[in-house]
Coordinates of C-alpha atoms and ligand atoms in Angstrom, one line a residue:
X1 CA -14.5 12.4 32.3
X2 CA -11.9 10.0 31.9
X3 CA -8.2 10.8 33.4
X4 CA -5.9 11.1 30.9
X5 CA -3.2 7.9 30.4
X6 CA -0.2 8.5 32.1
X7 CA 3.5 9.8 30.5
X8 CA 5.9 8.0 30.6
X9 CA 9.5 8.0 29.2
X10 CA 10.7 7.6 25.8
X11 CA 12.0 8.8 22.2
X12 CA 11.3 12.3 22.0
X13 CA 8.5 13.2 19.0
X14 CA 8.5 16.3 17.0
X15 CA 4.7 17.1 15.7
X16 CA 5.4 19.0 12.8
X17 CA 2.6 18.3 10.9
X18 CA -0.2 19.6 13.6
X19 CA 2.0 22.6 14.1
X20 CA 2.1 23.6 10.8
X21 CA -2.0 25.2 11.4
X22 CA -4.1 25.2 13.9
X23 CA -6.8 23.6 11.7
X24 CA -5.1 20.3 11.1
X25 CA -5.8 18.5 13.9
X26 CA -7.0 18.1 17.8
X27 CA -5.1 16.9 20.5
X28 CA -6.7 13.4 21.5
X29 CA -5.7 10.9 24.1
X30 CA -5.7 7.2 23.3
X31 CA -8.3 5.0 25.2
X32 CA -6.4 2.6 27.2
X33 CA -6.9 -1.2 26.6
X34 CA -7.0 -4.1 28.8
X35 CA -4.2 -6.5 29.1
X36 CA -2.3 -5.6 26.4
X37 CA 0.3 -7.9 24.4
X38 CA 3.1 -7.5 21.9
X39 CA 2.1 -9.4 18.8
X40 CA 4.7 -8.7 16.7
X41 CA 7.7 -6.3 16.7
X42 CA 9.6 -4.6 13.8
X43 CA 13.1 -3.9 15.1
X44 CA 14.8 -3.1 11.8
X45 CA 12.7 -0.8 10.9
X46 CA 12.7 0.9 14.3
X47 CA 16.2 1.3 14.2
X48 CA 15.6 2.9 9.7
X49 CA 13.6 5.4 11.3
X50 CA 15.2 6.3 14.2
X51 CA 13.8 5.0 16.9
X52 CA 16.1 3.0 19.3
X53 CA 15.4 -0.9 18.7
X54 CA 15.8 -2.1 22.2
X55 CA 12.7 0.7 23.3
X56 CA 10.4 -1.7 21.0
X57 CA 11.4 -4.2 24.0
X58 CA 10.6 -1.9 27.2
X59 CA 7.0 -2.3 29.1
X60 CA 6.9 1.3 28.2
X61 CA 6.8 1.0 24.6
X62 CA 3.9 -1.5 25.3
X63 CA 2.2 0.8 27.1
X64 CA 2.5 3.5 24.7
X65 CA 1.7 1.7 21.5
X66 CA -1.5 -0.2 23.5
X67 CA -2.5 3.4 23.9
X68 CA -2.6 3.1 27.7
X69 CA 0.5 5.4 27.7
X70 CA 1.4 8.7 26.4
X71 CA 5.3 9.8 25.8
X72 CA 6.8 12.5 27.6
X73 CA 6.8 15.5 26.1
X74 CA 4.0 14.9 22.9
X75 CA 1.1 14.9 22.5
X76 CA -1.1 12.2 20.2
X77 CA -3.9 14.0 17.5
X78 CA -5.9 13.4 15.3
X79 CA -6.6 14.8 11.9
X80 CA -9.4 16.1 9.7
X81 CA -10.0 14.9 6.3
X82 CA -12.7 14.6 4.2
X83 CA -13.3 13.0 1.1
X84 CA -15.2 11.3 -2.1
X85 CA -16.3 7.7 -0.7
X86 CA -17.3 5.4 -3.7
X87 CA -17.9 8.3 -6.3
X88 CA -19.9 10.5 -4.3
X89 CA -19.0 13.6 -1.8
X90 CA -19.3 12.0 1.7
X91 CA -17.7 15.0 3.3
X92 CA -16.1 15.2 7.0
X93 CA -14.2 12.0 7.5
X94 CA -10.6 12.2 9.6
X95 CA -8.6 9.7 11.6
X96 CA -11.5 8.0 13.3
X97 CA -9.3 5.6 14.8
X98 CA -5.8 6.8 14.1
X99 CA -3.8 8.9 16.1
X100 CA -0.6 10.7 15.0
X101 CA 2.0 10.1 18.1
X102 CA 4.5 12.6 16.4
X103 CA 7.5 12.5 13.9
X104 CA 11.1 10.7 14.6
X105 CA 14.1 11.8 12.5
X106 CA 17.1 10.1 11.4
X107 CA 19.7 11.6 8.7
X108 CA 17.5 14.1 7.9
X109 CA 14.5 12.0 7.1
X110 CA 11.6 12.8 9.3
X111 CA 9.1 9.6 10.1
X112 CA 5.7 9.7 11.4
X113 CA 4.1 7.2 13.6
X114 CA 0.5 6.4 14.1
X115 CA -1.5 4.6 16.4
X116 CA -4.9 2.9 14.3
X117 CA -7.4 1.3 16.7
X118 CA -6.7 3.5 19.7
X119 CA -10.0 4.3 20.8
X120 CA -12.7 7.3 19.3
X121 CA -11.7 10.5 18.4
X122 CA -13.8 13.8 17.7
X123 CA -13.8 11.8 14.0
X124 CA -15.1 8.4 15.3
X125 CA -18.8 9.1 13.9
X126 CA -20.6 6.1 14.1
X127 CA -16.9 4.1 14.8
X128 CA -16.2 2.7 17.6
X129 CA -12.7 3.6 17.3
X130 CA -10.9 0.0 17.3
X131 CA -9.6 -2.5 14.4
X132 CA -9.6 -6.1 15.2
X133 CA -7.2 -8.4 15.1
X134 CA -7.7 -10.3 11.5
X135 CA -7.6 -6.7 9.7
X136 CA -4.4 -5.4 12.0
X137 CA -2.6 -8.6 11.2
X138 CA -3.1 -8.1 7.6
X139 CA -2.2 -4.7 7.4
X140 CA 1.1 -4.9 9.6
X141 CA 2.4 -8.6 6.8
X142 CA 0.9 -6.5 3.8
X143 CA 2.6 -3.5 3.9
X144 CA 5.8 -5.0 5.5
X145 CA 5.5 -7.5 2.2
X146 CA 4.9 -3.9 0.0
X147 CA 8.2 -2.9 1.5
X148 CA 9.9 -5.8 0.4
X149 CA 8.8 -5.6 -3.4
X150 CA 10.0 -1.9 -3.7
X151 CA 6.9 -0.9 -4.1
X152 CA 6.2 2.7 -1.9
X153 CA 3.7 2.1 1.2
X154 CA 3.1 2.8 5.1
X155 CA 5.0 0.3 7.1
X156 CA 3.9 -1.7 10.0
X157 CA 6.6 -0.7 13.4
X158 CA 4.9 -2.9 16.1
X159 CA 1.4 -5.1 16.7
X160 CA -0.3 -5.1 19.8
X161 CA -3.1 -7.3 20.8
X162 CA -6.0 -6.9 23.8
X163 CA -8.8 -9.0 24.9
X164 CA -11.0 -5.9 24.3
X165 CA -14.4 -7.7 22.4
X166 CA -14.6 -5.6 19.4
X167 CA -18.5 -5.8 17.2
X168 CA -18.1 -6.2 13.6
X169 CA -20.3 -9.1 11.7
X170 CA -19.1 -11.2 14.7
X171 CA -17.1 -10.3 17.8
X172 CA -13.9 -10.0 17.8
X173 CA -11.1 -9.0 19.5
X174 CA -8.8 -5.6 19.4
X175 CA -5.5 -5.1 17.9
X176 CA -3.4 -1.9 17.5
X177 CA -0.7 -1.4 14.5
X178 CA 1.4 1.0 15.0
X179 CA 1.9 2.3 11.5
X180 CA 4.9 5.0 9.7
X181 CA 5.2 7.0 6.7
X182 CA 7.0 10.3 6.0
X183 CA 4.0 11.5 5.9
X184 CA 0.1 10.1 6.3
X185 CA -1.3 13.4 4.6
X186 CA -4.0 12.3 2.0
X187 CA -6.2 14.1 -0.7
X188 CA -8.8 14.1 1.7
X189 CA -7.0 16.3 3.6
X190 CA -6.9 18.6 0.6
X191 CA -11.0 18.4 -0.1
X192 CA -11.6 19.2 3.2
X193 CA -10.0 22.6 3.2
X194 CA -11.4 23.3 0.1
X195 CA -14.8 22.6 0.6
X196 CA -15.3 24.0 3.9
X197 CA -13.9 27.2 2.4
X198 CA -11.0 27.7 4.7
X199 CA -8.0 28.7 2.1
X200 CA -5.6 29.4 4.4
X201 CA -5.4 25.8 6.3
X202 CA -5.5 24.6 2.3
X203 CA -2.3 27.1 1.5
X204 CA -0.5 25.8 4.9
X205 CA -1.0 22.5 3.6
X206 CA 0.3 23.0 0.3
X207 CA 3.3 24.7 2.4
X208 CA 4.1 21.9 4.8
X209 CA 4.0 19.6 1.4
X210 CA 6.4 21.8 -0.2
X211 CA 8.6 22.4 2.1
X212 CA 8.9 19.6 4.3
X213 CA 8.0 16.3 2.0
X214 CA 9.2 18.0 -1.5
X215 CA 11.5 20.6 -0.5
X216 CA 12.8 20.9 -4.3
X217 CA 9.0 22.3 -4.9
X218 CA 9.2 24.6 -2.0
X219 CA 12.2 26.1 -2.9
X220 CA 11.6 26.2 -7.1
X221 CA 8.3 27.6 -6.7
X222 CA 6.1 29.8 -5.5
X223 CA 1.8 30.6 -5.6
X224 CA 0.3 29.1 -8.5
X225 CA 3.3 27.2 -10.1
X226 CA 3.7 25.8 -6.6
X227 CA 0.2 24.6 -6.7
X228 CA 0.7 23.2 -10.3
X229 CA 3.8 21.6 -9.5
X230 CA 2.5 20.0 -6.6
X231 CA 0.0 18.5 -8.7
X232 CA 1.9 17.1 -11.1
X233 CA 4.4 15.4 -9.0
X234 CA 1.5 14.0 -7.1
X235 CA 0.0 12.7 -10.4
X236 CA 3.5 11.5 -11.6
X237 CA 3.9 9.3 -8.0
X238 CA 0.1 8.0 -8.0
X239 CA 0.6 7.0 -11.7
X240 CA 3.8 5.3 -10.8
X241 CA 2.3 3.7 -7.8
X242 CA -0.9 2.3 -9.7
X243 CA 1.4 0.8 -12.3
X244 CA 3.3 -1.1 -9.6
X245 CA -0.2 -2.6 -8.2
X246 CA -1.2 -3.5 -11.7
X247 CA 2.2 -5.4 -12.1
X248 CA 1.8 -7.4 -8.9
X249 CA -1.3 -8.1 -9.4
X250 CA -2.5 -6.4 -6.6
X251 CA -5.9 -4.7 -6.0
X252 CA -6.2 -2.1 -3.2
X253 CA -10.1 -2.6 -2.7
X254 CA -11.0 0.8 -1.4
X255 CA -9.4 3.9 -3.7
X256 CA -11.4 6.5 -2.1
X257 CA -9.9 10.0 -2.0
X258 CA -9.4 9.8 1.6
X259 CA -7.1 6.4 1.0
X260 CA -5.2 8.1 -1.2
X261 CA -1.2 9.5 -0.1
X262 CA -0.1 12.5 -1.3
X263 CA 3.1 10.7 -1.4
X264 CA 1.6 7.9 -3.6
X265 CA 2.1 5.4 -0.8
X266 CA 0.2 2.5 -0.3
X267 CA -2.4 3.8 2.3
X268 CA -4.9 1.9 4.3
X269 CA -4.5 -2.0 3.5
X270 CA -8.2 -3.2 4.4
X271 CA -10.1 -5.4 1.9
X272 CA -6.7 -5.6 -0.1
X273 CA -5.5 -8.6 -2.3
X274 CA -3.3 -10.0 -4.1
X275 CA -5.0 -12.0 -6.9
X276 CA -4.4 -15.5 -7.4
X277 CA -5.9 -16.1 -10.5
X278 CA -5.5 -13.2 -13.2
X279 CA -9.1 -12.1 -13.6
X280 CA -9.2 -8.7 -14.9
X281 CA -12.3 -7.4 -13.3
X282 CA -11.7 -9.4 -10.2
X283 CA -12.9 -7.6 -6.9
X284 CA -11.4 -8.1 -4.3
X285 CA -13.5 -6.0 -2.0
X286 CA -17.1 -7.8 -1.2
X287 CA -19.0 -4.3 0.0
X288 CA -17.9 -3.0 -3.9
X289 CA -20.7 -4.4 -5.4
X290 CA -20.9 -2.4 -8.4
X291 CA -17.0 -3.1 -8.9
X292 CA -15.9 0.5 -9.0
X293 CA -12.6 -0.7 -7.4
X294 CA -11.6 -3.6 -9.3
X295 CA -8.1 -4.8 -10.6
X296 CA -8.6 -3.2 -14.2
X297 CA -10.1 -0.2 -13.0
X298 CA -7.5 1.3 -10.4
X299 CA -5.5 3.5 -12.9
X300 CA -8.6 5.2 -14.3
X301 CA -10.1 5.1 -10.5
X302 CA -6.2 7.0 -9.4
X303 CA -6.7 10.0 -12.4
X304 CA -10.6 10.2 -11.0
X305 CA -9.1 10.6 -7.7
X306 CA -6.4 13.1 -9.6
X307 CA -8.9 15.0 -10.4
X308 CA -10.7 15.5 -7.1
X309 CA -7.5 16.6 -6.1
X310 CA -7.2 19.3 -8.6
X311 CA -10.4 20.4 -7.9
X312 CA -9.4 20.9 -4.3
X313 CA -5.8 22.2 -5.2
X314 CA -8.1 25.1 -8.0
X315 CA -9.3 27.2 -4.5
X316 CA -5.6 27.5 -3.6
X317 CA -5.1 29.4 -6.6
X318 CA -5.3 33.2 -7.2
X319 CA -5.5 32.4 -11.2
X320 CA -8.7 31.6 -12.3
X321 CA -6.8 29.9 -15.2
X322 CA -7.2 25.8 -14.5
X323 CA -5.5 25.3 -17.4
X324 CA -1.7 24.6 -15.9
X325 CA -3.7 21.7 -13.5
X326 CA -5.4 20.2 -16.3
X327 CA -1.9 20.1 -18.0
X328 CA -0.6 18.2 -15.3
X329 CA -3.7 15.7 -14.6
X330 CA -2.5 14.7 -18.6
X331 CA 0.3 13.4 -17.5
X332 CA -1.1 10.7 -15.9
X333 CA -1.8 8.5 -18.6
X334 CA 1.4 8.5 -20.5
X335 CA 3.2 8.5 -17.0
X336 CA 1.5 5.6 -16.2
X337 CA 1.6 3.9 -19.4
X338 CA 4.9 4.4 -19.3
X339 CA 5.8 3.1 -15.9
X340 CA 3.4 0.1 -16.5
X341 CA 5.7 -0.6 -19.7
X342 CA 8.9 0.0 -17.9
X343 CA 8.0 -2.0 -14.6
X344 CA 6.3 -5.3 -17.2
X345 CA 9.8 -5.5 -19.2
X346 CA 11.7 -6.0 -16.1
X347 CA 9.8 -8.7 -15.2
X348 CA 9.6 -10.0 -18.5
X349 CA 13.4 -9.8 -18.9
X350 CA 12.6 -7.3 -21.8
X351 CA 14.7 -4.7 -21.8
X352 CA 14.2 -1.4 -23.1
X353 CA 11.0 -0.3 -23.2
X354 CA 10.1 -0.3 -27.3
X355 CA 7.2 -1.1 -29.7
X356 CA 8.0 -4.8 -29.6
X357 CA 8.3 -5.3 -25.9
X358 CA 5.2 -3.7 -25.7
X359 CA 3.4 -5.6 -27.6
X360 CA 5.1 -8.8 -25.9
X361 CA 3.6 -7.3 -22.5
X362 CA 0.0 -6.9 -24.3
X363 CA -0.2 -10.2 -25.6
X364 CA 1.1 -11.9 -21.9
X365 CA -1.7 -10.2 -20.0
X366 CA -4.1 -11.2 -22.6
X367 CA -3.1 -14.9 -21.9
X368 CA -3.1 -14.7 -18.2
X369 CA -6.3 -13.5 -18.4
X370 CA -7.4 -16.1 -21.3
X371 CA -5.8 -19.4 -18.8
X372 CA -7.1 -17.6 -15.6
X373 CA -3.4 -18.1 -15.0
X374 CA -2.3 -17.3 -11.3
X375 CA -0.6 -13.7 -11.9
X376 CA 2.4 -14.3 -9.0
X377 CA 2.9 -17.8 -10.2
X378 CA 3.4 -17.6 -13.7
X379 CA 5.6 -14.6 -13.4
X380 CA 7.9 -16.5 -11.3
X381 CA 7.8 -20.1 -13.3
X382 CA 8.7 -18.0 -16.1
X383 CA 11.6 -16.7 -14.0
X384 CA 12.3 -20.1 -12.9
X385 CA 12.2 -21.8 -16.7
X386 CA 14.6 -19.6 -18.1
X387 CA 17.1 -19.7 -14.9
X388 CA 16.9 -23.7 -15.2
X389 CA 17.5 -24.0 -18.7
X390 CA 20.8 -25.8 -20.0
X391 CA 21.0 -23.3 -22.8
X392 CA 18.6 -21.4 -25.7
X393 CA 18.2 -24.5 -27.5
X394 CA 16.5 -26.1 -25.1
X395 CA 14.0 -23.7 -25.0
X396 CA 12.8 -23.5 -28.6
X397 CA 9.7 -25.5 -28.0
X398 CA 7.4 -24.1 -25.4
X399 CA 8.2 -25.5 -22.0
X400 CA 6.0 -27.7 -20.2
X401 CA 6.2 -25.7 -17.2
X402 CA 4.6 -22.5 -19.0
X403 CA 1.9 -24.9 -20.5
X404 CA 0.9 -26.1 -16.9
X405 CA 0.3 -22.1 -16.2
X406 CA -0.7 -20.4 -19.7
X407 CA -1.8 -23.6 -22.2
X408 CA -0.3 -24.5 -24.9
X409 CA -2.7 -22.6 -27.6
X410 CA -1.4 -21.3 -30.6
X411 CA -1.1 -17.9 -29.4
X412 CA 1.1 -19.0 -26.1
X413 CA 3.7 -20.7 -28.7
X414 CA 3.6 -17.6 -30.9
X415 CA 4.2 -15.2 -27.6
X416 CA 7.2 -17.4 -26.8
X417 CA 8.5 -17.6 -30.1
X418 CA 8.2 -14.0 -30.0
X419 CA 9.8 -13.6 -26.6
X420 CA 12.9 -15.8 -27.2
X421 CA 13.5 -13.5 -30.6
X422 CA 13.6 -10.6 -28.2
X423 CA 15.9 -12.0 -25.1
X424 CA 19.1 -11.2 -26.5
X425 CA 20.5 -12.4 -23.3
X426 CA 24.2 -14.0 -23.4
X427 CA 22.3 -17.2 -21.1
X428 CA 18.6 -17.9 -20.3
X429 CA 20.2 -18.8 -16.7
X430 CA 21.6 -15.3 -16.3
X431 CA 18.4 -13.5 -17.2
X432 CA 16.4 -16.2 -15.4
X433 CA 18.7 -15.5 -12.5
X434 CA 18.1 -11.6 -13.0
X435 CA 14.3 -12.3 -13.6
X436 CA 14.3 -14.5 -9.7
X437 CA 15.2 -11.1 -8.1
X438 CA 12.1 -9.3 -9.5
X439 CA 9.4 -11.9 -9.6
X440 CA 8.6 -13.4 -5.5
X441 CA 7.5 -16.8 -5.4
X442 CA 5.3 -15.2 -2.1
X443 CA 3.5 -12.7 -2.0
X444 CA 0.7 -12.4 1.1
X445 CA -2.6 -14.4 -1.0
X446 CA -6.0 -14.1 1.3
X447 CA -5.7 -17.4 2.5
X448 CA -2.0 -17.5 3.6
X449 CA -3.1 -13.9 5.6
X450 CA -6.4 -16.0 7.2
X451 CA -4.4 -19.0 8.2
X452 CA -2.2 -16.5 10.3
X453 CA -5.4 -14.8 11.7
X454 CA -6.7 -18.2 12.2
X455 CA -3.8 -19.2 14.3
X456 CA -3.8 -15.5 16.1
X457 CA -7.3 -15.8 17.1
X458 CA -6.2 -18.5 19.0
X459 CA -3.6 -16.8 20.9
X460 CA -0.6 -18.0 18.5
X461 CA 1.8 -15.7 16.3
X462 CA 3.9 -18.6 15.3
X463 CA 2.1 -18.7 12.0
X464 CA 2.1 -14.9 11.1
X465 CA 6.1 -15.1 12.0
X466 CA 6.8 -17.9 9.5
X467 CA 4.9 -16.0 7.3
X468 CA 6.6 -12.6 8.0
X469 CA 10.0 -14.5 7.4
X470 CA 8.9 -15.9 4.3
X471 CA 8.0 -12.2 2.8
X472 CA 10.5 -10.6 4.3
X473 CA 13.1 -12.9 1.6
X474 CA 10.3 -13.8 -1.0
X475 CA 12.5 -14.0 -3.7
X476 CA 13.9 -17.0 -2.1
X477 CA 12.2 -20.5 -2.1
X478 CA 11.8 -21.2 1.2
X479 CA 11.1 -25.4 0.5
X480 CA 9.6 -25.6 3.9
X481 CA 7.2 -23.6 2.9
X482 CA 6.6 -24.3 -0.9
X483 CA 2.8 -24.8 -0.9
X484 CA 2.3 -21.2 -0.3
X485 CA 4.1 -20.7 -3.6
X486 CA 2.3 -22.9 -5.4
X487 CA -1.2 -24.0 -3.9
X488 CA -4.6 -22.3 -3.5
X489 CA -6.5 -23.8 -1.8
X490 CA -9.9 -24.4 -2.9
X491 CA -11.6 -22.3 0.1
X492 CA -9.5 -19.3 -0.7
X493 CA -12.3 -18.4 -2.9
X494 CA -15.1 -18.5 -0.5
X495 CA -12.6 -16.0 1.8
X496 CA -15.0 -12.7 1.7
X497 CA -13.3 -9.7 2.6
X498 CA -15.4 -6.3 3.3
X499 CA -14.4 -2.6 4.6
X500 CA -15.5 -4.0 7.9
X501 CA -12.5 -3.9 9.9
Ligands
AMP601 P1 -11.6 3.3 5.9 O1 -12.8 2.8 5.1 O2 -11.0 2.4 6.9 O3 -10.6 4.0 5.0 O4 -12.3 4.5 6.8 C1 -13.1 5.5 6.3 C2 -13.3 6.5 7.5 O5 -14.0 5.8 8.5 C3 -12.1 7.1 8.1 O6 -12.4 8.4 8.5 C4 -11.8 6.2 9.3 O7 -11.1 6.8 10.3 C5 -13.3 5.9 9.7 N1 -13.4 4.6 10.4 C6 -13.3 3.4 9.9 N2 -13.4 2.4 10.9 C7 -13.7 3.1 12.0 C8 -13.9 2.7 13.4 N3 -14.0 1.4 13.7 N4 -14.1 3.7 14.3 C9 -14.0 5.0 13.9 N5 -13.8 5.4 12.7 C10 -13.6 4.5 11.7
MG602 MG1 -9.1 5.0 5.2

């Protein structure tokens, strides 16, 4: 047996969600790590979730977020979950290689922080319990970039590297993120209780939802309704999340159940991307061969994922009546529809969401996807068009710049013609200025993420920072760093990303 890692000092951690049943988790001690490194460090968001900033600076913060420390006073666990891998029932899964530290409050808000890559757990299966470097590093820029576009997601508090040789195609080296949420509770963690029959772990996990994350559902409802309710706010927030994704452009790459928040956070950041070009089926994930995952088929992948939800939710019930779930997995397509609309006019400079604009946001997807235009990019020269225009008048003839992106085919003049009917804006600078707020000029592309990993391999961070800076303010221009605004380079497409991580 190994000895456990020693306690040491620090912020005290509640660990409300493993207290809430005994069935939720096991008590599990990190596996230490040799000569462990800070990587990179999130102060500000130490300090949002109440965690004293200078702590992220003591050797005993190292220790502990290395795993080759414990805090005083709690106790690190990990959780069971199972879930639908790819379509099909792949039952027990859990945190394999996460492990919840506990929960930190501030103003009322309790934060949970997680260790992922801290060594096996009783979940681990054939996992060796680690994440490398290259997937660590993009998870901690890609959800701290998430953050930045308003767009709900796990956060990245602190990166820590080790020497430890990690196997994946090639062998690499080990890396801990220490990640936070309000919650990391997923469907998964919903299926599991319902398939292995146990429907009193399922109710306390309805419970600690209800009361603890959406305390307005606790207190308005009880039983069933509870249960309904639940779904259908859970439905409302994964509808409004996947409209977000499909607005940036962003694929997700593994929409499992078990990937899946019950917050509608972004969960999981693994074979993620951000597309350059605007390829409707595009996959970004190389092991999804069959491309159940891609771009154009993450909303109708979320209400699959709904569904197994429900499913899971049904055994809660004492009703045998399903039909107040199926009501609320209805919602999801006009909620997303909806959202989509509402999220495509603001960065269209639209408006109010009405039969013309939506039309006007049809018609721009189709020619993205007609030019192959790059999705970020054309978004932002848009932005950038109206903001440096003298006055309307100067825009009655399609600007060169939104030729270079889109063409200048008969059906891109009649969509501007269209669009300038419909910005009833007192000055294309003021709505351009508007539309610079909403659409970045950076957002973190595959091959701006590998030239930080390439850099990191090597030992330096300097690369990852500049780029942490950059999408930290990516609304601004940032000239000293304008090609990752504007060029791809041509072995960005050869970048193959799996689940191997
Ligand atoms: P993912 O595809 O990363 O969402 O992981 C799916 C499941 O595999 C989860 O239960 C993870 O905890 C587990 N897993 C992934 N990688 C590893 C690993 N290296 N060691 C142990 N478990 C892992
Ligand atoms: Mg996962």
């Amino acid at each position: 047996m190994t000895p456990s890692p020693p306690r040491v000092p620090g912020p005290q951690l509640g660990q409300r969600y493993a207290s809430a049943h005994p069935a939720f988790a096991v008590q599990v001690d990190p596996t230490p790590v040799p000569q462990a490194r800070w990587a990179l460090r999130n102060e500000a968001l130490a300090d949002a979730v109440g965690l004293p900033a200078s702590w992220l600076h003591s050797d005993a913060a190292l220790d502990v977020l290395a795993g080759n420390a414990t805090l005083e006073y709690s106790a690190p666990v990990a959780t069971v979950y199972s879930g639908h891998q790819f379509g099909h029932w792949a039952g027990q899964l859990g945190d394999g290689r996460a492990l919840l530290l506990g929960d930190v409050r501030r103003d009322g808000q309790r934060t949970e922080i997680q260790l992922k890559g801290a060594g096996l757990t009783p979940f681990s299966r054939m996992g060796d319990g680690r994440a490398v470097l290259r997937s660590s590093l993009r998870e901690f820029l890609a959800s701290e970039a998430m953050a930045t576009l308003g767009v709900p997601t796990s956060r990245a508090l602190a990166l820590v590297t080790s020497p430890l040789p990690v196997r994946r195609e090639r062998v690499e080296t080990a890396a801990i993120v220490t990640r936070t949420a309000p919650s990391f509770v997923r469907f998964g963690h919903f299926e599991h209780f319902a398939h292995h029959h146990q429907p009193d772990a399922l109710r306390a996990l309805i419970d600690h939802v209800c009361t603890d994350l959406w305390p307005d559902l606790g207190r308005d409802f009880t039983g069933d309704e509870r249960v309904a309710a639940l779904l259908l706010r859970v439905v409302q927030r994964s509808a409004e999340l996947v409209a977000h994704w499909q607005a940036l452009g962003f694929c997700h790459g593994v929409l499992n159940t078990d990937n899946m928040s019950i917050l509608g956070l972004t969960l999981d950041y693994g074979p993620f991307q951000w597309m350059d070009a605007h390829v409707p089926n595009h996959i970004c994930n190389h092991s999804d061969q069959g491309g159940r995952y891609a771009y154009d088929q993450q909303p109708q992948v979320v209400a699959w994922n709904l569904q197994a939800l429900a499913v899971a939710l049904s055994a809660a019930c004492d009703s045998d009546d399903t039909e107040p779930l199926v009501q609320a997995l209805r919602a999801f397509a006009p909620h997303y529809a909806q959202s989509l609309r509402q999220g495509m006019a603001r960065k269209l400079g639209l408006g109010e969401v009405n039969e013309t604009s939506t039309g006007l946001i049809h018609r721009w997807f189709d020619l993205l996807a007609e030019a192959g235009a790059d999705h970020t990019r054309s978004h932002r020269r848009l932005s950038d068009t109206l903001r440096d225009a003298s006055d309307w008048a100067a825009l009655q003839s399609l600007p060169q710049a939104m030729q270079d992106e889109l063409g200048g085919g008969e059906a891109v003049q009649a969509w501007w013609r269209d669009a300038l009917a419909h910005w009833r804006v007192d000055s294309p600078q003021a709505l351009g200025q508007a539309l610079c707020q909403i659409n970045p000029c950076f957002v973190l592309r595959n091959h701006m993420a590998q030239e930080a990993i390439d850099a990191a391999e090597g030992g330096d961070f300097g690369v990852a920072e500049q780029l942490w800076t950059v999408l930290r303010t990516p609304f601004d221009e940032h000239p000293a760093h304008a090609r990752w605004a504007t060029e791809v380079p041509s072995w960005a497409a050869s970048l193959s990303i799996s689940c191997s991580s």
